[in-house]
Amino acid sequence: MTLEDLYYDDIITTRTYNACKGEGMSTAKDVFEYFKTKGSFRNLRNCGKKSYNELREVCEIFQRNNEESTDVILEEIESNNGMSDILSTTIQEIYESDEISVRTYNVCYYNDLLTIKDIVNYFGKNSGFHLLRNCGLKTRTELHSIYQKAAPFLYQNTNDNINKEFVPTEFNRTEREIATNIIRFEFESLSVRTQNVLNRYLDGNLSFNNIEKNVLLVSNKKLFELDNLGQKSWQELINFKEKIQSLISDLKTVNNDQELMNLKNSYFLKTKFSSILIPEDILNSQSLFKIIHYLINENFFDSSNENFILKHCLQVFVGIPRYNLTEAAEKLNITRERVRQIRETLIDKLVEKFAFVGNIYDRYVLKLREESTDNFLFINNEDVDIINLKNCTNFTAEFILFIIYLSTDDHYKIVGDINDVLLVKDFKRRGCFNWKNFYLLDKDLSHKFKTEKFVEDIEKRINERLNDDYSLIFKSYLSNFVYDSDFTTLERILPFAEFILNREFDLFLDSEDRITFKRNTFKQVYEYSFEALEEIGGPATVSEIYLKVKELYPHYETSEAGIRASMKRKDGFVSVSRTSTFGLKKWEKELLGFKGTR
């Protein structure tokens, strides 16, 4: 049946006839096929409500007269394409239905927001309507109401197709762990509000299985109904969902564990450093050290000053010039204070930039953690040489340990001050302990050991005035700095505390596990005299005492007059006669018949 037949039979009017001809339709079949494809006649030019109903009747007539089309349900087509109808609604139609004011109509018209879809897309890009000219509170409220009604339909068709194709995924343990790690990584990049919405909805369970069941296999329309989900959070949630679906598609193509780890590393690096082109051999190296070495050399900080200060004012690389604040200021042509400010923030920025490393698979770091029999980690020079040679890097021992910490911060806690160790400084800080190294201590154990008080007490004992050596039983002394001083905890902390003693203070335990604090004052003249008299064993003249002192200490410079004066000023000596003969006062009780004159 042609359009002319329909027109002459008064099934369609002249306006409907012209609208169809303008779209290139000439038969009832063309009208029906248009409806099947588009799902509606709303986008047909010059097709009003009356023409829409006429064309709908044409489709019904064609369906009754053609058996091949009887399996097509017109209502189902319209239902499935309801989203298209809603989003294609024009602002003219909205205005005519009294849903918006004249001012809102004008704001939309002059900003090319001619359909509901335009309004929804504008909100998605700009997170609101506040940038629209002449858009007051009332207009924003009206547009926001339109957005609220239409937003769930924006992705409805796409989402339905995805959900029909998307089936529960059977992953092995490794694949599930990788998927869960990436989910957590993407979750942390969401705004706080979106995180809170998801946490409540998922009961805090961010495992892959739970995300798959309650997010990936759920329609967008249902997700839009979540409590407290604002417009910005809605966009974030949709992006989050699409990224996870894309991840699953990639994981399904992987054939072995090696490719799995490469995919995992590549994902985190490309997400975190999208502006840096990282070569495939670096992405697939499974080496944290090689990856970080490349990123630093590619100047991954936005500021050239930050990149320069990182390389030359922190102990990152071996074999490159290191500058103090004054030297760096001259090189960069900025003030010394500005260099200090930048340098002080770099450690925190490194932690933030390299937060991803805990998700990167590195065989060496994994092996180091698994094979460690102690409760702490430290890198010696031999380890440094092996790491740098194997990875073609030139990192310092301090920075290598820092990288390992970032990768294992869920198992270890830093003991020591990173700023003391990594920053290039010209002086020591006053009023606190200056660390030579930092160490990685088991997290649980770190809460039981008062490390700061331990090193402060050791330093205090070393620096106080000591006229004599003294020793302490180390295990007994250490128990003063352990919160839970049971035998097992003390035994676990003991090796680490001794290691700090060796590395930070150059102190070592003796064969009886005692720690000895050495005298740190000069020996005075009277002490030499006292020692000489004890060696002689009885009263002696000043000359005899002087000779004995020189015999015992040939390099000690003194005189007979100095020895005589020291024995007269100090208690513990007595003169025996007027011939400058002296003895020890204690001999009055120890030697029979000995008696001093004073």
Coordinates of C-alpha atoms in Angstrom, one line a residue:
M1 CA 0.0 0.0 0.0
T2 CA 1.4 3.3 -1.1
L3 CA 1.2 6.7 0.7
E4 CA -1.1 7.9 -2.0
D5 CA -3.5 5.0 -1.3
L6 CA -3.4 5.8 2.4
Y7 CA -4.1 9.5 1.6
Y8 CA -7.0 8.9 -0.7
D9 CA -8.5 6.4 1.8
D10 CA -8.4 9.3 4.5
I11 CA -6.1 7.2 6.7
I12 CA -3.5 10.0 6.7
T13 CA -3.8 13.8 6.2
T14 CA -1.9 16.0 3.9
R15 CA 0.5 17.0 6.6
T16 CA 1.3 13.4 7.5
Y17 CA 1.7 12.6 3.8
N18 CA 4.2 15.4 3.3
A19 CA 6.2 14.5 6.5
C20 CA 6.6 10.9 5.2
K21 CA 7.6 12.1 1.7
G22 CA 10.1 14.5 3.2
E23 CA 11.8 11.5 5.0
G24 CA 11.9 9.4 1.7
M25 CA 9.0 7.0 2.6
S26 CA 6.6 6.0 -0.1
T27 CA 4.8 2.9 1.2
A28 CA 3.2 1.6 4.4
K29 CA 6.1 -0.9 4.6
D30 CA 8.5 2.1 4.7
V31 CA 6.5 3.6 7.5
F32 CA 6.6 0.3 9.5
E33 CA 10.3 -0.2 8.9
Y34 CA 11.0 3.4 10.1
F35 CA 9.0 2.7 13.3
K36 CA 10.9 -0.6 13.9
T37 CA 14.3 1.2 13.5
K38 CA 13.6 4.4 15.3
G39 CA 11.0 3.1 17.8
S40 CA 9.0 6.3 17.5
F41 CA 7.9 9.0 15.0
R42 CA 8.7 11.8 17.5
N43 CA 11.9 12.7 15.6
L44 CA 10.1 12.8 12.2
R45 CA 10.0 16.4 11.0
N46 CA 6.7 18.2 11.2
C47 CA 5.1 15.2 12.9
G48 CA 2.7 16.4 15.5
K49 CA 0.5 14.4 17.8
K50 CA -2.2 13.9 15.2
S51 CA 0.3 12.7 12.6
Y52 CA 1.9 10.4 15.1
N53 CA -1.4 8.7 15.8
E54 CA -2.1 8.4 12.0
L55 CA 1.3 6.8 11.3
R56 CA 0.7 4.5 14.3
E57 CA -2.5 3.3 12.7
V58 CA -0.6 2.8 9.4
C59 CA 1.8 0.4 11.2
E60 CA -1.1 -1.6 12.7
I61 CA -2.8 -1.9 9.2
F62 CA 0.5 -3.1 7.7
Q63 CA 1.0 -5.6 10.5
R64 CA -2.5 -7.1 10.1
N65 CA -2.0 -7.4 6.3
N66 CA 1.5 -9.0 6.5
E67 CA 2.2 -12.3 8.2
E68 CA 5.9 -11.8 8.5
S69 CA 5.4 -8.8 10.7
T70 CA 2.9 -10.5 13.1
D71 CA 5.7 -11.4 15.6
V72 CA 6.5 -7.7 16.0
I73 CA 4.7 -6.1 19.0
L74 CA 4.4 -2.4 18.5
E75 CA 3.9 -1.7 22.2
E76 CA 7.2 -3.5 23.0
I77 CA 9.0 -1.4 20.4
E78 CA 7.7 1.7 22.0
S79 CA 8.5 0.5 25.5
N80 CA 12.1 -0.4 24.5
N81 CA 12.6 2.9 22.9
G82 CA 11.0 5.0 25.6
M83 CA 14.4 6.4 26.5
S84 CA 14.7 7.8 23.0
D85 CA 11.3 9.4 23.3
I86 CA 12.1 11.1 26.6
L87 CA 15.6 12.3 25.7
S88 CA 14.5 13.6 22.3
T89 CA 11.7 15.7 23.8
T90 CA 12.3 19.3 22.8
I91 CA 12.3 22.3 25.1
Q92 CA 9.4 23.7 23.0
E93 CA 7.3 20.6 24.0
I94 CA 8.4 21.0 27.6
Y95 CA 7.5 24.6 27.6
E96 CA 4.1 23.9 26.0
S97 CA 3.4 21.4 28.8
D98 CA 4.0 24.2 31.4
E99 CA 7.0 22.3 33.0
I100 CA 9.4 25.2 32.5
S101 CA 9.0 29.0 32.6
V102 CA 9.7 31.4 29.7
R103 CA 13.0 32.4 31.2
T104 CA 14.2 28.8 31.4
Y105 CA 13.0 28.2 27.8
N106 CA 15.1 31.3 26.7
V107 CA 18.2 30.2 28.7
C108 CA 18.0 26.8 27.0
Y109 CA 17.4 28.1 23.6
Y110 CA 20.3 30.6 23.6
N111 CA 22.7 28.0 25.0
D112 CA 21.7 25.4 22.3
L113 CA 20.1 23.1 24.9
L114 CA 17.3 22.1 22.5
T115 CA 16.4 18.7 23.9
I116 CA 16.3 16.9 27.2
K117 CA 19.4 14.9 26.1
D118 CA 21.2 18.2 25.6
I119 CA 20.3 19.2 29.1
V120 CA 21.4 15.9 30.7
N121 CA 24.7 16.0 28.8
Y122 CA 25.4 19.6 29.8
F123 CA 24.9 18.7 33.4
G124 CA 27.3 15.7 33.1
K125 CA 30.1 17.9 31.6
N126 CA 29.7 20.9 34.0
S127 CA 28.3 19.3 37.2
G128 CA 25.4 21.7 37.2
F129 CA 23.8 24.6 35.5
H130 CA 25.6 27.5 37.3
L131 CA 27.7 28.4 34.3
L132 CA 24.6 29.2 32.1
R133 CA 24.1 32.9 31.5
N134 CA 21.0 34.4 33.1
C135 CA 20.4 31.1 34.9
G136 CA 18.9 32.0 38.3
L137 CA 17.9 29.9 41.2
K138 CA 14.4 29.2 39.8
T139 CA 15.8 28.2 36.3
R140 CA 18.4 26.0 37.9
T141 CA 15.7 24.3 39.9
E142 CA 13.5 23.6 36.9
L143 CA 16.5 22.3 34.8
H144 CA 17.6 20.2 37.7
S145 CA 14.1 18.6 37.9
I146 CA 14.3 17.7 34.2
Y147 CA 17.7 16.2 34.7
Q148 CA 16.5 14.1 37.7
K149 CA 13.7 12.6 35.6
A150 CA 15.8 11.9 32.5
A151 CA 19.2 10.9 33.8
P152 CA 18.3 7.2 34.5
F153 CA 17.3 6.8 30.8
L154 CA 20.5 8.2 29.4
Y155 CA 22.4 4.8 29.6
Q156 CA 19.3 2.6 29.7
N157 CA 19.6 1.0 26.3
T158 CA 23.3 0.6 26.5
N159 CA 23.0 -0.9 29.9
D160 CA 20.3 -3.3 28.9
N161 CA 22.5 -4.6 26.1
I162 CA 25.5 -4.9 28.4
N163 CA 23.5 -6.8 31.0
K164 CA 22.1 -9.2 28.5
E165 CA 25.7 -10.0 27.3
F166 CA 27.3 -9.8 30.7
V167 CA 27.1 -13.0 32.7
P168 CA 28.7 -13.9 36.0
T169 CA 32.4 -14.4 35.5
E170 CA 34.3 -17.5 36.7
F171 CA 37.7 -16.3 37.8
N172 CA 40.5 -18.2 39.5
R173 CA 41.9 -16.9 42.8
T174 CA 44.7 -14.8 41.2
E175 CA 42.3 -13.2 38.8
R176 CA 39.8 -12.4 41.6
E177 CA 42.6 -10.8 43.6
I178 CA 43.7 -8.7 40.7
A179 CA 40.2 -7.6 40.0
T180 CA 39.6 -6.8 43.7
N181 CA 42.8 -4.8 43.9
I182 CA 41.8 -2.7 40.8
I183 CA 38.3 -2.3 42.1
R184 CA 39.7 -0.9 45.4
F185 CA 42.1 1.4 43.5
E186 CA 39.3 2.8 41.4
F187 CA 37.0 3.1 44.5
E188 CA 39.6 5.2 46.2
S189 CA 39.6 7.6 43.2
L190 CA 35.9 8.3 43.7
S191 CA 34.7 11.3 45.6
V192 CA 33.9 10.9 49.3
R193 CA 30.2 11.1 48.7
T194 CA 30.2 8.4 46.1
Q195 CA 32.4 6.2 48.3
N196 CA 29.9 6.6 51.1
V197 CA 27.0 5.7 48.9
L198 CA 28.7 2.5 47.6
N199 CA 29.9 1.5 51.1
R200 CA 26.4 1.7 52.4
Y201 CA 25.0 -0.1 49.4
L202 CA 27.6 -2.9 49.5
D203 CA 27.9 -3.1 53.3
G204 CA 31.6 -2.2 53.0
N205 CA 32.3 -5.3 51.0
L206 CA 34.4 -4.4 47.9
S207 CA 35.3 -7.9 46.8
F208 CA 35.0 -8.7 43.1
N209 CA 32.1 -11.1 43.7
N210 CA 30.0 -8.6 45.6
I211 CA 30.7 -5.8 43.0
E212 CA 29.8 -8.1 40.2
K213 CA 26.5 -9.2 41.8
N214 CA 25.3 -5.8 43.1
V215 CA 26.8 -3.3 40.5
L216 CA 27.8 -5.0 37.2
L217 CA 24.7 -7.1 36.9
V218 CA 22.3 -4.4 38.1
S219 CA 20.7 -1.9 35.7
N220 CA 21.7 1.7 35.8
K221 CA 18.2 2.7 36.5
K222 CA 18.2 0.8 39.7
L223 CA 21.6 2.2 40.7
F224 CA 20.3 5.7 40.1
E225 CA 17.7 5.0 42.9
L226 CA 20.4 4.6 45.5
D227 CA 20.0 7.0 48.5
N228 CA 22.0 10.2 48.6
L229 CA 23.3 9.7 45.0
G230 CA 23.7 13.2 43.5
Q231 CA 24.3 14.1 39.9
K232 CA 28.1 14.1 40.2
S233 CA 28.1 10.8 42.1
W234 CA 25.9 9.3 39.4
Q235 CA 28.3 10.1 36.7
E236 CA 31.2 8.8 38.8
L237 CA 29.3 5.6 39.5
I238 CA 28.6 5.0 35.8
N239 CA 32.3 5.6 34.9
F240 CA 33.3 3.3 37.7
K241 CA 31.0 0.5 36.4
E242 CA 32.2 0.9 32.8
K243 CA 35.9 0.7 33.9
I244 CA 35.3 -2.5 35.9
Q245 CA 33.4 -4.0 32.9
S246 CA 36.3 -3.1 30.6
L247 CA 38.7 -4.7 33.1
I248 CA 36.8 -8.0 33.1
S249 CA 36.8 -8.1 29.3
D250 CA 40.6 -7.7 29.4
L251 CA 41.1 -10.4 32.1
K252 CA 39.1 -12.8 30.1
T253 CA 41.6 -12.6 27.3
V254 CA 44.6 -13.5 29.5
N255 CA 46.0 -17.0 29.2
N256 CA 48.7 -17.3 32.0
D257 CA 49.9 -15.8 35.3
Q258 CA 52.7 -13.9 33.6
E259 CA 50.3 -12.1 31.3
L260 CA 48.0 -11.5 34.3
M261 CA 50.8 -9.7 36.2
N262 CA 51.7 -7.7 33.2
L263 CA 48.1 -6.6 32.7
K264 CA 47.8 -5.7 36.4
N265 CA 51.1 -3.6 36.3
S266 CA 50.1 -2.0 33.0
Y267 CA 46.7 -1.0 34.3
F268 CA 47.9 0.8 37.4
L269 CA 50.7 2.6 35.6
K270 CA 48.6 3.8 32.7
T271 CA 45.9 4.9 35.0
K272 CA 48.2 6.8 37.4
F273 CA 50.6 8.3 34.7
S274 CA 48.3 8.7 31.7
S275 CA 50.4 11.6 30.5
I276 CA 53.6 9.6 30.3
L277 CA 54.2 7.2 27.5
I278 CA 55.7 4.2 29.2
P279 CA 57.5 1.6 27.0
E280 CA 56.1 -1.9 26.9
D281 CA 59.4 -3.4 28.2
I282 CA 59.1 -1.2 31.3
L283 CA 55.4 -2.0 31.8
N284 CA 56.1 -5.8 31.5
S285 CA 59.4 -5.8 33.5
Q286 CA 57.7 -6.7 36.8
S287 CA 60.3 -4.5 38.5
L288 CA 59.3 -1.7 40.8
F289 CA 62.8 -0.2 40.7
K290 CA 63.0 -0.1 36.9
I291 CA 59.5 1.4 36.7
I292 CA 60.2 4.1 39.3
H293 CA 63.6 4.8 37.8
Y294 CA 62.0 5.5 34.4
L295 CA 59.2 7.7 35.9
I296 CA 61.7 9.9 37.8
N297 CA 63.9 10.3 34.8
E298 CA 60.9 11.2 32.7
N299 CA 60.3 14.1 35.2
F300 CA 56.9 12.9 36.3
F301 CA 56.4 16.0 38.6
D302 CA 54.6 18.9 36.9
S303 CA 57.2 21.4 38.1
S304 CA 60.8 21.4 36.7
N305 CA 62.0 22.8 40.0
E306 CA 60.4 19.8 41.8
N307 CA 62.1 17.3 39.5
F308 CA 65.5 19.0 39.9
I309 CA 65.3 19.1 43.7
L310 CA 64.1 15.5 43.8
K311 CA 67.2 14.3 41.9
H312 CA 69.8 16.6 43.6
C313 CA 68.5 17.5 47.0
L314 CA 67.3 14.1 48.1
Q315 CA 69.4 11.0 48.4
V316 CA 67.7 9.2 45.5
F317 CA 70.5 8.5 43.0
V318 CA 74.2 7.4 43.4
G319 CA 76.8 9.2 41.4
I320 CA 75.0 12.5 40.6
P321 CA 75.8 15.9 42.2
R322 CA 74.0 16.7 45.4
Y323 CA 73.3 20.3 46.4
N324 CA 72.4 21.9 49.7
L325 CA 69.7 24.7 49.8
T326 CA 72.1 27.5 48.9
E327 CA 73.6 25.6 45.9
A328 CA 70.2 24.5 44.6
A329 CA 68.9 28.0 44.9
E330 CA 71.7 29.3 42.8
K331 CA 71.2 26.6 40.2
L332 CA 67.4 27.2 39.9
N333 CA 67.6 31.0 40.3
I334 CA 65.1 31.0 43.1
T335 CA 65.4 31.8 46.8
R336 CA 66.9 29.4 49.4
E337 CA 63.6 29.5 51.3
R338 CA 61.7 28.4 48.2
V339 CA 64.0 25.4 47.7
R340 CA 63.5 24.5 51.3
Q341 CA 59.7 24.7 51.0
I342 CA 59.7 22.5 47.8
R343 CA 62.1 20.0 49.4
E344 CA 60.0 19.6 52.5
T345 CA 56.9 18.6 50.5
L346 CA 58.6 16.1 48.2
I347 CA 58.5 13.1 50.6
D348 CA 54.7 13.4 51.0
K349 CA 54.3 13.9 47.2
L350 CA 56.4 10.8 46.5
V351 CA 54.2 8.8 48.9
E352 CA 51.1 10.1 47.0
K353 CA 52.6 9.6 43.5
F354 CA 53.8 6.1 44.3
A355 CA 50.8 5.0 46.2
F356 CA 50.1 2.5 43.4
V357 CA 53.3 0.5 44.0
G358 CA 51.5 -1.8 46.6
N359 CA 49.5 -3.1 43.7
I360 CA 52.4 -3.7 41.4
Y361 CA 53.8 -7.2 41.2
D362 CA 57.5 -7.4 41.8
R363 CA 59.2 -10.8 42.2
Y364 CA 62.1 -9.5 44.2
V365 CA 60.0 -7.5 46.8
L366 CA 57.7 -10.5 47.2
K367 CA 60.6 -12.9 47.7
L368 CA 62.2 -10.5 50.2
R369 CA 59.1 -10.3 52.3
E370 CA 58.4 -14.1 52.2
E371 CA 62.0 -15.1 53.0
S372 CA 62.5 -12.6 55.8
T373 CA 63.0 -14.5 59.1
D374 CA 63.4 -11.4 61.2
N375 CA 60.6 -9.0 62.2
F376 CA 62.3 -6.1 60.4
L377 CA 63.8 -5.3 57.0
F378 CA 66.9 -3.4 56.1
I379 CA 69.0 -3.2 52.9
N380 CA 72.7 -3.7 53.1
N381 CA 75.3 -2.6 50.4
E382 CA 75.4 -6.1 48.8
D383 CA 71.6 -6.0 48.3
V384 CA 71.9 -2.5 46.8
D385 CA 74.5 -3.6 44.3
I386 CA 72.4 -6.6 43.2
I387 CA 69.2 -4.5 42.8
N388 CA 70.9 -1.8 40.8
L389 CA 72.9 -4.2 38.6
K390 CA 69.8 -6.3 37.8
N391 CA 67.5 -3.4 37.1
C392 CA 70.0 -1.0 35.4
T393 CA 69.3 1.6 38.1
N394 CA 71.5 3.7 40.4
F395 CA 69.4 4.2 43.5
T396 CA 70.8 4.7 46.9
A397 CA 70.2 2.2 49.7
E398 CA 67.9 4.6 51.5
F399 CA 65.7 5.2 48.5
I400 CA 65.5 1.5 47.7
L401 CA 64.3 0.8 51.2
F402 CA 61.7 3.6 50.8
I403 CA 60.4 2.0 47.6
I404 CA 60.1 -1.4 49.4
Y405 CA 58.2 0.3 52.2
L406 CA 55.7 1.8 49.8
S407 CA 55.2 -1.7 48.4
T408 CA 54.9 -3.4 51.8
D409 CA 53.3 -0.7 54.0
D410 CA 50.5 -3.1 55.0
H411 CA 53.1 -5.3 56.7
Y412 CA 55.8 -2.9 57.9
K413 CA 56.0 0.5 59.6
I414 CA 58.9 2.9 59.2
V415 CA 61.1 3.3 62.3
G416 CA 63.2 6.5 62.0
D417 CA 62.8 9.8 60.4
I418 CA 62.6 9.7 56.6
N419 CA 63.5 13.4 56.3
D420 CA 66.6 12.9 58.4
V421 CA 67.7 10.1 56.0
L422 CA 66.6 11.2 52.6
L423 CA 67.1 14.9 52.6
V424 CA 70.6 16.4 51.9
K425 CA 71.3 18.6 55.0
D426 CA 74.2 20.7 56.1
F427 CA 73.5 20.4 59.9
K428 CA 71.9 18.3 62.5
R429 CA 68.7 19.2 64.2
R430 CA 68.8 20.2 67.8
G431 CA 66.6 18.9 70.6
C432 CA 65.9 15.5 68.9
F433 CA 67.6 12.4 67.7
N434 CA 69.1 12.6 64.2
W435 CA 68.7 9.2 62.5
K436 CA 71.4 7.8 60.2
N437 CA 69.0 5.2 58.7
F438 CA 65.4 4.2 58.8
Y439 CA 64.1 0.7 59.2
L440 CA 61.0 -1.4 58.4
L441 CA 59.6 -3.0 61.5
D442 CA 56.7 -5.5 61.6
K443 CA 53.5 -3.5 62.1
D444 CA 52.2 -5.4 65.0
L445 CA 55.6 -5.3 66.8
S446 CA 56.0 -1.6 66.2
H447 CA 53.0 -0.9 68.5
K448 CA 54.7 -2.7 71.3
F449 CA 58.1 -1.1 71.2
K450 CA 58.8 2.5 72.4
T451 CA 61.4 3.1 69.7
E452 CA 61.7 6.9 70.1
K453 CA 62.1 6.7 73.9
F454 CA 64.7 3.9 73.4
V455 CA 67.0 5.8 71.1
E456 CA 66.5 9.0 73.1
D457 CA 67.6 7.3 76.3
I458 CA 70.6 5.7 74.6
E459 CA 71.7 9.1 73.2
K460 CA 71.2 10.7 76.6
R461 CA 73.4 8.1 78.3
I462 CA 76.1 8.5 75.7
N463 CA 76.1 12.3 75.9
E464 CA 75.9 12.8 79.6
R465 CA 79.2 13.3 81.6
L466 CA 80.6 9.9 82.5
N467 CA 83.7 9.7 84.7
D468 CA 83.6 5.9 84.7
D469 CA 82.5 3.1 82.5
Y470 CA 79.3 1.2 83.4
S471 CA 77.4 -1.7 82.0
L472 CA 73.7 -2.8 81.8
I473 CA 72.2 -6.2 81.1
F474 CA 70.7 -5.3 77.7
K475 CA 67.6 -7.5 77.9
S476 CA 66.7 -6.1 81.3
Y477 CA 67.3 -2.6 80.1
L478 CA 65.3 -3.1 76.9
S479 CA 62.2 -4.3 78.9
N480 CA 61.7 -0.7 80.0
F481 CA 60.8 0.2 76.5
V482 CA 58.3 -2.6 75.7
Y483 CA 54.6 -2.1 76.3
D484 CA 53.9 -5.7 76.6
S485 CA 57.0 -7.0 78.3
D486 CA 56.2 -10.7 78.2
F487 CA 59.1 -13.0 77.3
T488 CA 58.0 -13.7 73.7
T489 CA 57.6 -10.0 72.7
L490 CA 60.9 -9.1 74.3
E491 CA 62.7 -11.9 72.4
R492 CA 61.1 -10.7 69.1
I493 CA 62.2 -7.1 69.7
L494 CA 65.7 -7.9 71.0
P495 CA 67.4 -8.5 67.5
F496 CA 65.9 -5.2 66.1
A497 CA 66.9 -3.2 69.1
E498 CA 70.4 -4.6 69.0
F499 CA 70.5 -3.8 65.2
I500 CA 69.6 -0.1 65.9
L501 CA 72.3 -0.1 68.7
N502 CA 74.9 -1.1 66.1
R503 CA 73.8 1.0 63.2
E504 CA 72.9 4.2 64.9
F505 CA 75.3 4.4 67.9
D506 CA 78.2 2.0 67.0
L507 CA 77.6 0.2 70.3
F508 CA 77.9 -3.6 70.6
L509 CA 77.0 -6.1 73.3
D510 CA 79.7 -8.0 75.0
S511 CA 79.9 -11.7 75.4
E512 CA 77.6 -11.5 78.4
D513 CA 75.0 -9.5 76.4
R514 CA 75.7 -6.3 78.3
I515 CA 75.8 -2.9 76.9
T516 CA 78.7 -0.7 78.1
F517 CA 78.7 3.1 78.2
K518 CA 82.3 4.3 78.1
R519 CA 83.7 7.1 80.1
N520 CA 83.7 10.3 78.1
T521 CA 85.7 12.8 80.3
F522 CA 89.4 13.4 80.3
K523 CA 91.5 11.7 83.0
Q524 CA 92.6 14.2 85.6
V525 CA 96.1 14.5 87.2
Y526 CA 95.1 13.2 90.6
E527 CA 93.7 10.0 88.9
Y528 CA 97.2 9.3 87.4
S529 CA 98.7 9.9 90.9
F530 CA 96.2 7.6 92.5
E531 CA 96.9 4.9 90.0
A532 CA 100.7 5.2 90.4
L533 CA 100.5 4.9 94.2
E534 CA 98.4 1.8 93.9
E535 CA 100.9 0.4 91.5
I536 CA 103.8 1.2 94.0
G537 CA 101.8 -0.3 96.9
G538 CA 103.0 2.0 99.6
P539 CA 104.0 5.6 100.5
A540 CA 106.2 7.3 97.9
T541 CA 107.8 10.7 97.2
V542 CA 106.5 13.0 94.6
S543 CA 109.5 12.2 92.4
E544 CA 108.8 8.4 92.7
I545 CA 105.2 9.0 91.9
Y546 CA 106.1 11.1 88.9
L547 CA 108.4 8.4 87.5
K548 CA 105.8 5.7 87.9
V549 CA 103.2 7.9 86.1
K550 CA 105.6 8.3 83.2
E551 CA 106.3 4.6 83.2
L552 CA 102.6 3.8 83.0
Y553 CA 101.7 6.6 80.5
P554 CA 104.8 7.6 78.6
H555 CA 102.8 10.0 76.4
Y556 CA 101.1 11.8 79.2
E557 CA 102.5 15.3 79.8
T558 CA 102.8 16.5 83.5
S559 CA 105.3 17.6 86.1
E560 CA 106.2 16.9 89.7
A561 CA 104.7 20.2 90.8
G562 CA 101.4 19.3 89.0
I563 CA 101.3 15.9 90.8
R564 CA 102.1 17.5 94.2
A565 CA 99.3 20.1 93.7
S566 CA 96.7 17.5 92.6
M567 CA 97.3 15.3 95.7
K568 CA 97.0 18.3 98.0
R569 CA 93.8 19.5 96.5
K570 CA 92.0 16.2 96.3
D571 CA 90.7 14.0 99.1
G572 CA 92.0 10.5 99.2
F573 CA 95.7 11.4 99.7
V574 CA 97.6 11.9 102.9
S575 CA 101.1 13.3 103.4
V576 CA 103.4 11.1 105.5
S577 CA 106.3 13.6 106.4
R578 CA 107.8 16.8 105.4
T579 CA 109.8 15.1 102.7
S580 CA 107.0 15.3 100.2
T581 CA 106.0 11.7 100.8
F582 CA 102.4 10.8 100.0
G583 CA 100.2 7.8 100.5
L584 CA 96.5 6.8 100.0
K585 CA 94.1 7.6 102.8
K586 CA 92.5 4.2 102.5
W587 CA 95.8 2.6 103.6
E588 CA 95.2 4.0 107.2
K589 CA 92.7 1.2 107.5
E590 CA 94.3 -1.4 105.3
L591 CA 98.1 -1.2 106.2
L592 CA 99.3 -1.9 109.7
G593 CA 101.1 1.0 111.3
F594 CA 100.4 3.5 108.5
K595 CA 99.3 6.9 109.6
G596 CA 99.1 10.1 107.6
T597 CA 99.6 13.6 108.9
R598 CA 96.4 15.0 107.3

